[in-house]
Short mmCIF file of C-alpha atoms in Angstrom, two decimals:
data_model
loop_
_atom_site.label_atom_id
_atom_site.label_comp_id
_atom_site.label_asym_id
_atom_site.label_seq_id
_atom_site.Cartn_x
_atom_site.Cartn_y
_atom_site.Cartn_z
CA UNK C 12 48.16 -76.74 -84.48
CA UNK C 13 48.37 -73.93 -87.05
CA UNK C 14 50.39 -70.82 -86.30
CA UNK C 15 48.81 -67.43 -86.95
CA UNK C 16 51.64 -66.43 -89.30
CA UNK C 17 51.12 -69.60 -91.37
CA UNK C 18 47.38 -68.95 -91.55
CA UNK C 19 47.89 -65.37 -92.70
CA UNK C 20 50.38 -66.47 -95.36
CA UNK C 21 47.94 -69.13 -96.59
CA UNK C 22 45.21 -66.51 -96.78
CA UNK C 23 47.42 -64.19 -98.82
CA UNK C 24 48.30 -66.99 -101.25
CA UNK C 25 44.63 -67.61 -102.05
CA UNK C 26 43.42 -64.01 -101.77
CA UNK C 27 43.66 -63.59 -105.50
CA UNK C 28 41.21 -66.45 -106.14
CA UNK C 29 38.85 -65.86 -103.22
CA UNK C 30 36.60 -63.71 -105.40
CA UNK C 31 34.43 -65.93 -107.56
CA UNK C 32 35.83 -66.40 -111.06
CA UNK C 33 33.51 -65.55 -113.95
CA UNK C 34 32.70 -68.95 -115.46
CA UNK C 35 30.10 -67.69 -117.94
CA UNK C 36 32.38 -68.29 -120.99
CA UNK C 37 32.45 -72.04 -120.33
CA UNK C 38 28.68 -72.07 -119.76
CA UNK C 39 28.18 -70.22 -123.06
CA UNK C 40 30.50 -72.68 -124.81
CA UNK C 41 28.56 -75.69 -123.50
CA UNK C 42 25.22 -74.14 -124.43
CA UNK C 43 26.48 -73.53 -127.97
CA UNK C 44 27.68 -77.13 -128.32
CA UNK C 45 24.44 -78.57 -126.92
CA UNK C 46 22.44 -76.54 -129.43
CA UNK C 47 24.13 -78.53 -132.20
CA UNK C 48 23.23 -81.99 -130.84
CA UNK C 49 19.67 -82.28 -132.13
CA UNK C 50 18.21 -82.18 -128.62
CA UNK C 51 14.67 -81.21 -127.68
CA UNK C 52 15.83 -79.52 -124.49
CA UNK C 53 18.94 -78.93 -122.41
CA UNK C 54 20.19 -77.18 -119.28
CA UNK C 55 23.57 -76.21 -117.84
CA UNK C 56 23.92 -75.74 -114.07
CA UNK C 57 27.17 -74.48 -112.59
CA UNK C 58 28.12 -73.86 -108.95
CA UNK C 59 31.43 -72.50 -107.68
CA UNK C 60 32.40 -71.80 -104.09
CA UNK C 61 35.27 -70.78 -101.86
CA UNK C 62 35.34 -71.61 -98.18
CA UNK C 63 37.23 -71.00 -94.96
CA UNK C 64 37.12 -73.06 -91.76
CA UNK C 65 38.87 -71.96 -88.57
CA UNK C 66 38.76 -73.92 -85.33
CA UNK C 67 40.50 -72.88 -82.13
CA UNK C 68 41.36 -74.78 -78.97
CA UNK C 69 42.69 -73.06 -75.88
CA UNK C 70 43.09 -69.89 -77.92
CA UNK C 71 45.35 -71.60 -80.47
CA UNK C 72 44.42 -72.26 -84.09
CA UNK C 73 43.67 -75.98 -84.32
CA UNK C 74 42.23 -76.11 -87.85
CA UNK C 75 42.73 -73.68 -90.72
CA UNK C 76 41.38 -74.82 -94.09
CA UNK C 77 40.80 -72.82 -97.27
CA UNK C 78 38.83 -74.53 -100.00
CA UNK C 79 37.74 -73.87 -103.55
CA UNK C 80 35.22 -76.05 -105.40
CA UNK C 81 33.50 -75.91 -108.76
CA UNK C 82 31.24 -78.22 -110.67
CA UNK C 83 28.75 -78.31 -113.47
CA UNK C 84 25.91 -80.60 -114.45
CA UNK C 85 24.01 -81.07 -117.68
CA UNK C 86 20.46 -82.24 -118.23
CA UNK C 87 19.18 -82.99 -121.71
CA UNK C 88 16.00 -84.24 -123.33
CA UNK C 89 15.74 -86.06 -126.66
CA UNK C 90 12.44 -87.53 -127.84
CA UNK C 91 11.32 -87.03 -124.24
CA UNK C 92 14.16 -89.26 -123.01
CA UNK C 93 16.06 -87.54 -120.18
CA UNK C 94 19.75 -87.83 -119.29
CA UNK C 95 22.04 -86.27 -116.70
CA UNK C 96 25.82 -85.88 -116.43
CA UNK C 97 28.14 -83.92 -114.15
CA UNK C 98 31.76 -83.00 -113.64
CA UNK C 99 33.75 -81.48 -110.80
CA UNK C 100 36.42 -80.48 -113.33
CA UNK C 101 35.23 -77.38 -115.14
CA UNK C 102 38.16 -77.09 -117.54
CA UNK C 103 37.10 -76.64 -121.15
CA UNK C 104 39.09 -79.68 -122.32
CA UNK C 105 36.56 -82.03 -120.70
CA UNK C 106 33.49 -80.39 -122.23
CA UNK C 107 33.31 -82.57 -125.39
CA UNK C 108 33.47 -85.79 -123.34
CA UNK C 109 30.80 -84.57 -120.92
CA UNK C 110 28.47 -83.57 -123.75
CA UNK C 111 29.05 -86.89 -125.49
CA UNK C 112 28.26 -88.73 -122.27
CA UNK C 113 24.95 -86.95 -121.65
CA UNK C 114 23.78 -87.16 -125.28
CA UNK C 115 24.54 -90.88 -125.36
CA UNK C 116 22.62 -91.27 -122.10
CA UNK C 117 19.52 -89.73 -123.65
CA UNK C 118 19.53 -92.47 -126.27
CA UNK C 119 19.56 -95.21 -123.63
CA UNK C 120 16.76 -94.12 -121.26
CA UNK C 121 13.01 -94.53 -121.43
CA UNK C 122 10.76 -91.60 -122.33
CA UNK C 123 9.27 -89.66 -119.42
CA UNK C 124 6.38 -87.35 -120.34
CA UNK C 125 6.78 -85.20 -117.23
CA UNK C 126 10.41 -84.10 -117.66
CA UNK C 127 10.76 -80.49 -118.76
CA UNK C 128 12.54 -77.20 -118.19
CA UNK C 129 11.08 -73.90 -116.98
CA UNK C 130 10.70 -71.05 -119.43
CA UNK C 131 12.20 -67.68 -118.49
CA UNK C 132 9.84 -65.29 -116.75
CA UNK C 133 9.09 -61.88 -118.23
CA UNK C 134 9.73 -60.16 -114.91
CA UNK C 135 13.05 -59.90 -113.11
CA UNK C 136 13.98 -62.36 -110.33
CA UNK C 137 13.20 -61.27 -106.76
CA UNK C 138 15.84 -58.94 -105.36
CA UNK C 139 17.30 -60.20 -102.09
CA UNK C 140 20.56 -59.23 -100.41
CA UNK C 141 22.50 -62.33 -99.40
CA UNK C 142 26.00 -61.17 -100.36
CA UNK C 143 28.47 -59.53 -97.97
CA UNK C 144 30.62 -57.25 -100.13
CA UNK C 145 32.99 -56.67 -97.21
CA UNK C 146 33.73 -60.31 -96.39
CA UNK C 147 36.72 -60.62 -98.70
CA UNK C 148 38.17 -57.38 -97.29
CA UNK C 149 38.04 -58.52 -93.66
CA UNK C 150 41.48 -59.68 -92.52
CA UNK C 151 42.17 -63.28 -91.61
CA UNK C 152 43.30 -62.05 -88.20
CA UNK C 153 39.81 -60.66 -87.55
CA UNK C 154 38.24 -63.95 -88.55
CA UNK C 155 40.56 -65.89 -86.25
CA UNK C 156 39.67 -63.44 -83.48
CA UNK C 157 35.99 -64.28 -84.06
CA UNK C 158 36.68 -67.95 -83.38
CA UNK C 159 38.79 -67.10 -80.34
CA UNK C 160 36.11 -64.80 -78.95
CA UNK C 161 33.56 -67.59 -79.29
CA UNK C 162 35.69 -69.92 -77.18
CA UNK C 163 36.60 -67.22 -74.66
CA UNK C 164 32.98 -66.14 -74.16
CA UNK C 165 31.87 -69.71 -73.55
CA UNK C 166 34.63 -70.33 -71.01
CA UNK C 167 34.13 -67.08 -69.12
CA UNK C 168 30.34 -67.34 -68.88
CA UNK C 169 30.48 -69.93 -66.08
CA UNK C 170 33.37 -71.39 -64.02
CA UNK C 171 31.90 -74.87 -64.46
CA UNK C 172 32.78 -74.83 -68.16
CA UNK C 173 35.95 -76.91 -68.10
CA UNK C 174 36.44 -77.93 -71.73
CA UNK C 175 35.71 -76.62 -75.18
CA UNK C 176 35.62 -79.45 -77.70
CA UNK C 177 35.14 -77.30 -80.75
CA UNK C 178 34.88 -73.57 -81.43
CA UNK C 179 34.54 -72.92 -85.15
CA UNK C 180 34.15 -70.07 -87.61
CA UNK C 181 33.12 -71.09 -91.14
CA UNK C 182 32.46 -68.99 -94.24
CA UNK C 183 31.48 -69.76 -97.83
CA UNK C 184 31.05 -67.64 -100.94
CA UNK C 185 29.00 -69.20 -103.71
CA UNK C 186 28.09 -68.38 -107.30
CA UNK C 187 25.35 -70.29 -109.14
CA UNK C 188 24.52 -70.04 -112.85
CA UNK C 189 21.65 -71.77 -114.69
CA UNK C 190 20.93 -71.64 -118.43
CA UNK C 191 18.55 -73.64 -120.59
CA UNK C 192 17.47 -73.92 -124.22
CA UNK C 193 14.34 -71.82 -123.66
CA UNK C 194 16.41 -68.71 -123.02
CA UNK C 195 16.63 -68.90 -119.25
CA UNK C 196 19.92 -67.37 -118.09
CA UNK C 197 20.22 -66.61 -114.38
CA UNK C 198 22.95 -66.31 -111.77
CA UNK C 199 23.45 -65.12 -108.20
CA UNK C 200 26.19 -64.70 -105.59
CA UNK C 201 25.77 -65.34 -101.88
CA UNK C 202 27.87 -65.47 -98.74
CA UNK C 203 27.34 -67.32 -95.49
CA UNK C 204 29.24 -67.12 -92.21
CA UNK C 205 28.56 -69.33 -89.22
CA UNK C 206 29.80 -70.10 -85.75
CA UNK C 207 29.40 -73.26 -83.70
CA UNK C 208 30.68 -74.53 -80.39
CA UNK C 209 30.47 -77.55 -78.10
CA UNK C 210 31.41 -77.22 -74.43
CA UNK C 211 31.62 -79.49 -71.39
CA UNK C 212 30.41 -78.39 -67.95
CA UNK C 213 31.69 -80.27 -64.90
CA UNK C 214 30.64 -80.26 -61.25
CA UNK C 215 31.73 -83.02 -58.90
CA UNK C 216 31.17 -86.32 -60.65
CA UNK C 217 28.78 -84.83 -63.17
CA UNK C 218 29.69 -83.72 -66.70
CA UNK C 219 27.31 -82.46 -69.40
CA UNK C 220 27.67 -81.21 -72.97
CA UNK C 221 26.14 -78.05 -74.41
CA UNK C 222 26.21 -76.67 -77.95
CA UNK C 223 24.92 -73.86 -80.11
CA UNK C 224 25.11 -72.66 -83.70
CA UNK C 225 24.37 -69.45 -85.54
CA UNK C 226 24.69 -68.10 -89.07
CA UNK C 227 24.20 -65.01 -91.21
CA UNK C 228 24.99 -63.88 -94.75
CA UNK C 229 26.86 -60.98 -93.15
CA UNK C 230 30.02 -61.10 -91.03
CA UNK C 231 29.06 -58.22 -88.76
CA UNK C 232 25.66 -59.76 -87.96
CA UNK C 233 27.03 -63.04 -86.58
CA UNK C 234 26.76 -62.87 -82.77
CA UNK C 235 29.53 -65.14 -81.48
CA UNK C 236 28.95 -63.99 -77.91
CA UNK C 237 25.37 -65.21 -77.93
CA UNK C 238 26.41 -68.56 -79.40
CA UNK C 239 29.05 -69.08 -76.70
CA UNK C 240 26.88 -68.14 -73.74
CA UNK C 241 23.95 -70.21 -75.02
CA UNK C 242 26.10 -73.34 -75.30
CA UNK C 243 27.47 -72.82 -71.80
CA UNK C 244 24.03 -72.23 -70.31
CA UNK C 245 22.71 -75.43 -71.85
CA UNK C 246 25.59 -77.50 -70.50
CA UNK C 247 25.41 -76.06 -66.99
CA UNK C 248 21.63 -76.42 -66.79
CA UNK C 249 21.92 -80.22 -67.19
CA UNK C 250 24.41 -80.85 -64.37
CA UNK C 251 23.04 -83.44 -61.94
CA UNK C 252 20.42 -84.73 -64.38
CA UNK C 253 18.50 -87.88 -63.46
CA UNK C 254 15.67 -89.97 -64.93
CA UNK C 255 12.01 -89.73 -63.92
CA UNK C 256 9.28 -92.40 -63.85
CA UNK C 257 7.21 -93.03 -66.97
CA UNK C 258 4.35 -90.57 -67.24
CA UNK C 259 2.23 -88.37 -69.49
CA UNK C 260 2.73 -84.65 -68.96
CA UNK C 261 2.63 -81.29 -70.68
CA UNK C 262 5.87 -80.21 -72.32
CA UNK C 263 7.63 -77.32 -74.01
CA UNK C 264 9.83 -77.82 -77.07
CA UNK C 265 12.34 -74.96 -77.48
CA UNK C 266 13.28 -73.82 -81.01
CA UNK C 267 16.23 -76.17 -81.54
CA UNK C 268 14.14 -79.21 -80.55
CA UNK C 269 11.00 -78.12 -82.40
CA UNK C 270 13.09 -77.52 -85.55
CA UNK C 271 14.46 -81.05 -85.37
CA UNK C 272 10.93 -82.46 -85.15
CA UNK C 273 9.74 -80.18 -87.96
CA UNK C 274 12.51 -81.47 -90.23
CA UNK C 275 11.00 -84.97 -90.09
CA UNK C 276 7.50 -83.63 -90.70
CA UNK C 277 8.70 -81.63 -93.73
CA UNK C 278 9.13 -84.80 -95.80
CA UNK C 279 5.33 -85.15 -95.92
CA UNK C 280 5.05 -81.78 -97.70
CA UNK C 281 7.32 -82.76 -100.61
CA UNK C 282 5.17 -83.40 -103.70
CA UNK C 283 7.26 -86.36 -104.83
CA UNK C 284 6.55 -88.14 -101.53
CA UNK C 285 2.85 -87.31 -101.82
CA UNK C 286 2.73 -88.64 -105.39
CA UNK C 287 4.49 -91.85 -104.33
CA UNK C 288 2.11 -92.40 -101.40
CA UNK C 289 4.93 -91.79 -98.91
CA UNK C 290 3.38 -88.82 -97.10
CA UNK C 291 1.33 -88.89 -93.92
CA UNK C 292 -0.64 -85.97 -95.43
CA UNK C 293 -1.75 -87.75 -98.61
CA UNK C 294 -5.35 -86.81 -99.38
CA UNK C 295 -5.61 -84.43 -96.42
CA UNK C 296 -5.48 -81.05 -98.15
CA UNK C 297 -8.12 -78.79 -96.63
CA UNK C 298 -8.33 -80.82 -93.42
CA UNK C 299 -7.68 -79.59 -89.88
CA UNK C 300 -4.73 -81.92 -89.30
CA UNK C 301 -2.88 -79.85 -86.70
CA UNK C 302 -3.97 -77.50 -83.93
CA UNK C 303 -5.04 -73.91 -84.80
CA UNK C 304 -1.89 -72.24 -83.36
CA UNK C 305 0.26 -74.07 -85.96
CA UNK C 306 1.04 -72.30 -89.25
CA UNK C 307 3.84 -73.75 -91.38
CA UNK C 308 5.58 -71.78 -94.13
CA UNK C 309 8.30 -72.44 -96.70
CA UNK C 310 9.91 -69.17 -97.77
CA UNK C 311 12.78 -69.12 -100.26
CA UNK C 312 13.06 -65.34 -99.85
CA UNK C 313 13.18 -65.22 -96.03
CA UNK C 314 15.43 -62.39 -94.88
CA UNK C 315 18.94 -63.70 -94.10
CA UNK C 316 17.74 -67.29 -94.49
CA UNK C 317 20.33 -69.97 -95.11
CA UNK C 318 18.37 -71.20 -98.17
CA UNK C 319 17.30 -67.79 -99.46
CA UNK C 320 18.10 -67.25 -103.15
CA UNK C 321 16.26 -65.44 -105.95
CA UNK C 322 15.50 -68.72 -107.73
CA UNK C 323 15.68 -72.47 -107.22
CA UNK C 324 18.07 -74.97 -108.80
CA UNK C 325 16.04 -75.16 -112.01
CA UNK C 326 15.64 -71.40 -112.41
CA UNK C 327 12.08 -71.05 -111.06
CA UNK C 328 11.72 -67.96 -108.89
CA UNK C 329 11.64 -68.57 -105.17
CA UNK C 330 8.46 -67.61 -103.37
CA UNK C 331 6.62 -68.01 -100.09
CA UNK C 332 4.29 -71.00 -99.67
CA UNK C 333 1.90 -71.29 -96.72
CA UNK C 334 1.58 -75.06 -96.29
CA UNK C 335 -0.47 -75.11 -93.09
CA UNK C 336 -2.70 -72.22 -92.03
CA UNK C 337 -4.01 -72.37 -88.46
CA UNK C 338 -3.69 -76.13 -88.51
CA UNK C 339 -5.35 -76.67 -91.92
CA UNK C 340 -3.21 -78.28 -94.64
CA UNK C 341 -3.09 -75.93 -97.66
CA UNK C 342 -0.79 -77.72 -100.09
CA UNK C 343 2.65 -79.08 -100.90
CA UNK C 344 6.02 -78.12 -102.42
CA UNK C 345 6.80 -78.77 -106.10
CA UNK C 346 9.68 -78.74 -108.52
CA UNK C 347 9.13 -78.67 -112.29
CA UNK C 348 8.79 -82.46 -112.63
CA UNK C 349 6.23 -82.98 -109.86
CA UNK C 350 4.34 -79.88 -110.98
CA UNK C 351 4.10 -81.24 -114.53
CA UNK C 352 2.57 -84.43 -113.14
CA UNK C 353 -0.34 -82.40 -111.75
CA UNK C 354 -0.45 -79.81 -114.54
CA UNK C 355 0.38 -77.01 -112.14
CA UNK C 356 3.13 -74.48 -111.56
CA UNK C 357 6.33 -75.22 -109.65
CA UNK C 358 6.51 -73.60 -106.21
CA UNK C 359 10.23 -72.96 -106.79
CA UNK C 360 11.42 -75.85 -104.64
CA UNK C 361 13.92 -77.65 -106.87
CA UNK C 362 17.15 -78.26 -105.01
CA UNK C 363 20.35 -80.21 -105.53
CA UNK C 364 21.98 -82.03 -102.63
CA UNK C 365 25.23 -81.79 -104.57
CA UNK C 366 26.46 -81.29 -108.12
CA UNK C 367 26.36 -85.06 -108.65
CA UNK C 368 22.58 -85.23 -108.34
CA UNK C 369 19.80 -83.88 -110.56
CA UNK C 370 17.28 -81.52 -108.94
CA UNK C 371 14.52 -82.86 -106.72
CA UNK C 372 11.90 -81.35 -104.43
CA UNK C 373 13.46 -79.71 -101.38
CA UNK C 374 12.40 -77.28 -98.68
CA UNK C 375 14.00 -73.84 -98.54
CA UNK C 376 13.52 -71.92 -95.26
CA UNK C 377 10.88 -74.14 -93.68
CA UNK C 378 9.42 -72.91 -90.41
CA UNK C 379 6.55 -72.61 -87.96
CA UNK C 380 5.28 -69.06 -87.76
CA UNK C 381 5.78 -67.13 -84.52
CA UNK C 382 3.09 -66.97 -81.89
CA UNK C 383 2.61 -64.22 -79.31
CA UNK C 384 3.86 -65.71 -76.04
CA UNK C 385 7.26 -65.24 -74.47
CA UNK C 386 9.02 -68.63 -74.11
CA UNK C 387 9.35 -68.11 -70.35
CA UNK C 388 5.57 -67.78 -70.17
CA UNK C 389 5.18 -71.16 -71.83
CA UNK C 390 7.42 -72.86 -69.26
CA UNK C 391 6.01 -71.04 -66.25
CA UNK C 392 2.49 -72.03 -67.29
CA UNK C 393 3.24 -75.73 -66.66
CA UNK C 394 2.05 -77.06 -63.32
CA UNK C 395 4.15 -80.15 -63.91
CA UNK C 396 5.93 -81.05 -67.10
CA UNK C 397 9.12 -81.16 -69.13
CA UNK C 398 11.11 -78.54 -70.99
CA UNK C 399 12.71 -80.81 -73.60
CA UNK C 400 16.27 -79.61 -74.20
CA UNK C 401 17.55 -82.47 -76.33
CA UNK C 402 16.25 -85.31 -78.48
CA UNK C 403 18.40 -88.11 -79.81
CA UNK C 404 17.60 -90.01 -82.98
CA UNK C 405 14.70 -88.01 -84.41
CA UNK C 406 15.88 -89.07 -87.86
CA UNK C 407 14.68 -92.59 -87.01
CA UNK C 408 11.04 -91.46 -86.95
CA UNK C 409 8.82 -92.96 -89.64
CA UNK C 410 7.97 -90.06 -91.99
CA UNK C 411 5.01 -91.96 -93.49
CA UNK C 412 3.19 -93.11 -90.35
CA UNK C 413 4.61 -90.29 -88.22
CA UNK C 414 5.45 -92.65 -85.36
CA UNK C 415 8.54 -91.88 -83.28
CA UNK C 416 10.32 -93.04 -80.13
CA UNK C 417 13.53 -91.18 -79.33
CA UNK C 418 15.89 -90.51 -76.47
CA UNK C 419 15.45 -87.20 -74.68
CA UNK C 420 16.70 -84.93 -71.93
CA UNK C 421 15.34 -81.78 -70.38
CA UNK C 422 14.39 -79.76 -67.34
CA UNK C 423 11.58 -80.86 -65.02
CA UNK C 424 9.09 -78.15 -64.16
CA UNK C 425 6.80 -78.02 -61.15
CA UNK C 426 4.56 -75.12 -60.26
CA UNK C 427 5.99 -73.17 -63.17
CA UNK C 428 9.57 -73.45 -61.87
CA UNK C 429 12.50 -75.57 -63.03
CA UNK C 430 13.26 -78.03 -60.22
CA UNK C 431 15.88 -80.41 -61.66
CA UNK C 432 17.40 -81.61 -64.95
CA UNK C 433 16.30 -84.90 -66.51
CA UNK C 434 18.05 -87.42 -68.77
CA UNK C 435 17.98 -91.12 -69.70
CA UNK C 436 14.34 -90.91 -70.75
CA UNK C 437 12.51 -91.46 -74.03
CA UNK C 438 9.58 -89.66 -75.60
CA UNK C 439 7.22 -91.31 -78.05
CA UNK C 440 4.12 -90.63 -80.07
CA UNK C 441 2.99 -89.63 -83.53
CA UNK C 442 3.93 -86.45 -85.39
CA UNK C 443 0.33 -85.74 -86.35
CA UNK C 444 -0.78 -86.11 -82.73
CA UNK C 445 2.16 -84.05 -81.47
CA UNK C 446 1.30 -81.07 -83.67
CA UNK C 447 -2.40 -81.55 -82.88
CA UNK C 448 -1.49 -81.16 -79.20
CA UNK C 449 0.28 -77.81 -79.64
CA UNK C 450 -1.80 -75.46 -77.50
CA UNK C 451 0.51 -72.41 -77.50
CA UNK C 452 3.32 -71.04 -79.66
CA UNK C 453 6.16 -68.78 -78.54
CA UNK C 454 7.49 -65.61 -80.16
CA UNK C 455 11.12 -66.81 -80.30
CA UNK C 456 11.41 -68.22 -83.84
CA UNK C 457 14.98 -69.28 -84.61
CA UNK C 458 16.44 -71.21 -87.52
CA UNK C 459 18.87 -74.08 -87.21
CA UNK C 460 19.98 -74.39 -90.79
CA UNK C 461 16.99 -74.35 -93.13
CA UNK C 462 14.46 -75.41 -90.48
CA UNK C 463 13.13 -73.03 -87.87
CA UNK C 464 10.54 -72.89 -85.12
CA UNK C 465 9.52 -70.94 -82.05
CA UNK C 466 8.95 -72.69 -78.71
CA UNK C 467 5.92 -74.98 -78.72
CA UNK C 468 3.81 -75.96 -75.71
CA UNK C 469 2.47 -79.51 -76.02
CA UNK C 470 -0.59 -80.43 -73.94
CA UNK C 471 0.34 -84.12 -73.61
CA UNK C 472 3.60 -85.99 -74.19
CA UNK C 473 4.44 -89.64 -73.44
CA UNK C 474 7.61 -90.12 -71.37
CA UNK C 475 9.27 -93.48 -70.75
CA UNK C 476 11.57 -93.37 -67.75
CA UNK C 477 12.81 -95.43 -64.82
CA UNK C 478 10.21 -98.18 -65.05
CA UNK C 479 10.25 -98.54 -68.84
#
């Protein structure tokens, strides 16, 4: 356990470094040195962040961690031979070794005609507000109170909530800088605060878990009360759950479930997967692959999105790409490398999983566009079916064939009313068929990380239950 006084003292010790340090001098120094190496192209990418994690248990601080991280990576090109190097130590004394390492690497690789760097644009980057100027001024006591209020709200929302396994407040402040030999020189700052909780509801011999998560770039826009009550409601709703016989019924996928399914589908929209023949959508541009209510968008400028930045991790401006319009596949997502392969422009979808990896194609804020129906209307429209509240193991789905078979739980609906909770079942099918069977879309779009969806009504879903 961490005492409040200790946490406040720790916060004061690091307060002087919580604001991002200006690392442009070291970037300028590296760029100057690279310009003297006889290279055909080069890039410096630098990311620095500070973080805070607070977890409470029974109103007492259980975890209090302040962090500060920085790293830089270099990409170079010599005679069309690419090389990459990185360091998590950004002190200037290591710069010569890092440059020597990457230049030597360029002499040892094979030429790749598609490697290149984006040229700077004549217009300014898109202007988006993802930075909370007040975050550093908010006291540590107020941030601890946020975590405590999350736990308290969850406990007080229903007497059957007996345990809180984790109530967390997390914040990060990040600065990214990218420069290359063509004159590109860009940087941005962003903040992100989030809350998450897991609770246990108990009644008699039954115990069920519920969770929720929320985030915002801005401290005052993070609704901890909603997160706490949602987690409690989910846990309580599953008390007394039982399996059902195997069947085929209509179903509703709420946003957190639909987002999980969409995450698997998103791999088929990455141009590198398409070019390698690892996409279920290969050769299907212009086809009606999904049902007309389904429109899928990737938007790197989405308001308050977790992946919203003015530009991607190569310096290409973020934009909005409509990938599926009313069920018809429109196109795919590209970084500079995959775009060069097809002699087209990057969609601004270069991302880096971490400083240790070169950029690759990644989604930004990837979502299904809202429909017009209230989510309660979707559920009440079912004569008999399942409101799927949880799926287990969606990551095991085959992203190429689209086939899946995963554990599930939910609420059984009859005559438009919830009659009992269900668990120990499995749902199976194919992603293409699943999204072809979407016959209605809700108006409750919500993001869980970078993937978001509204509620989806599915006309037919395979359920394996008691007799499976």
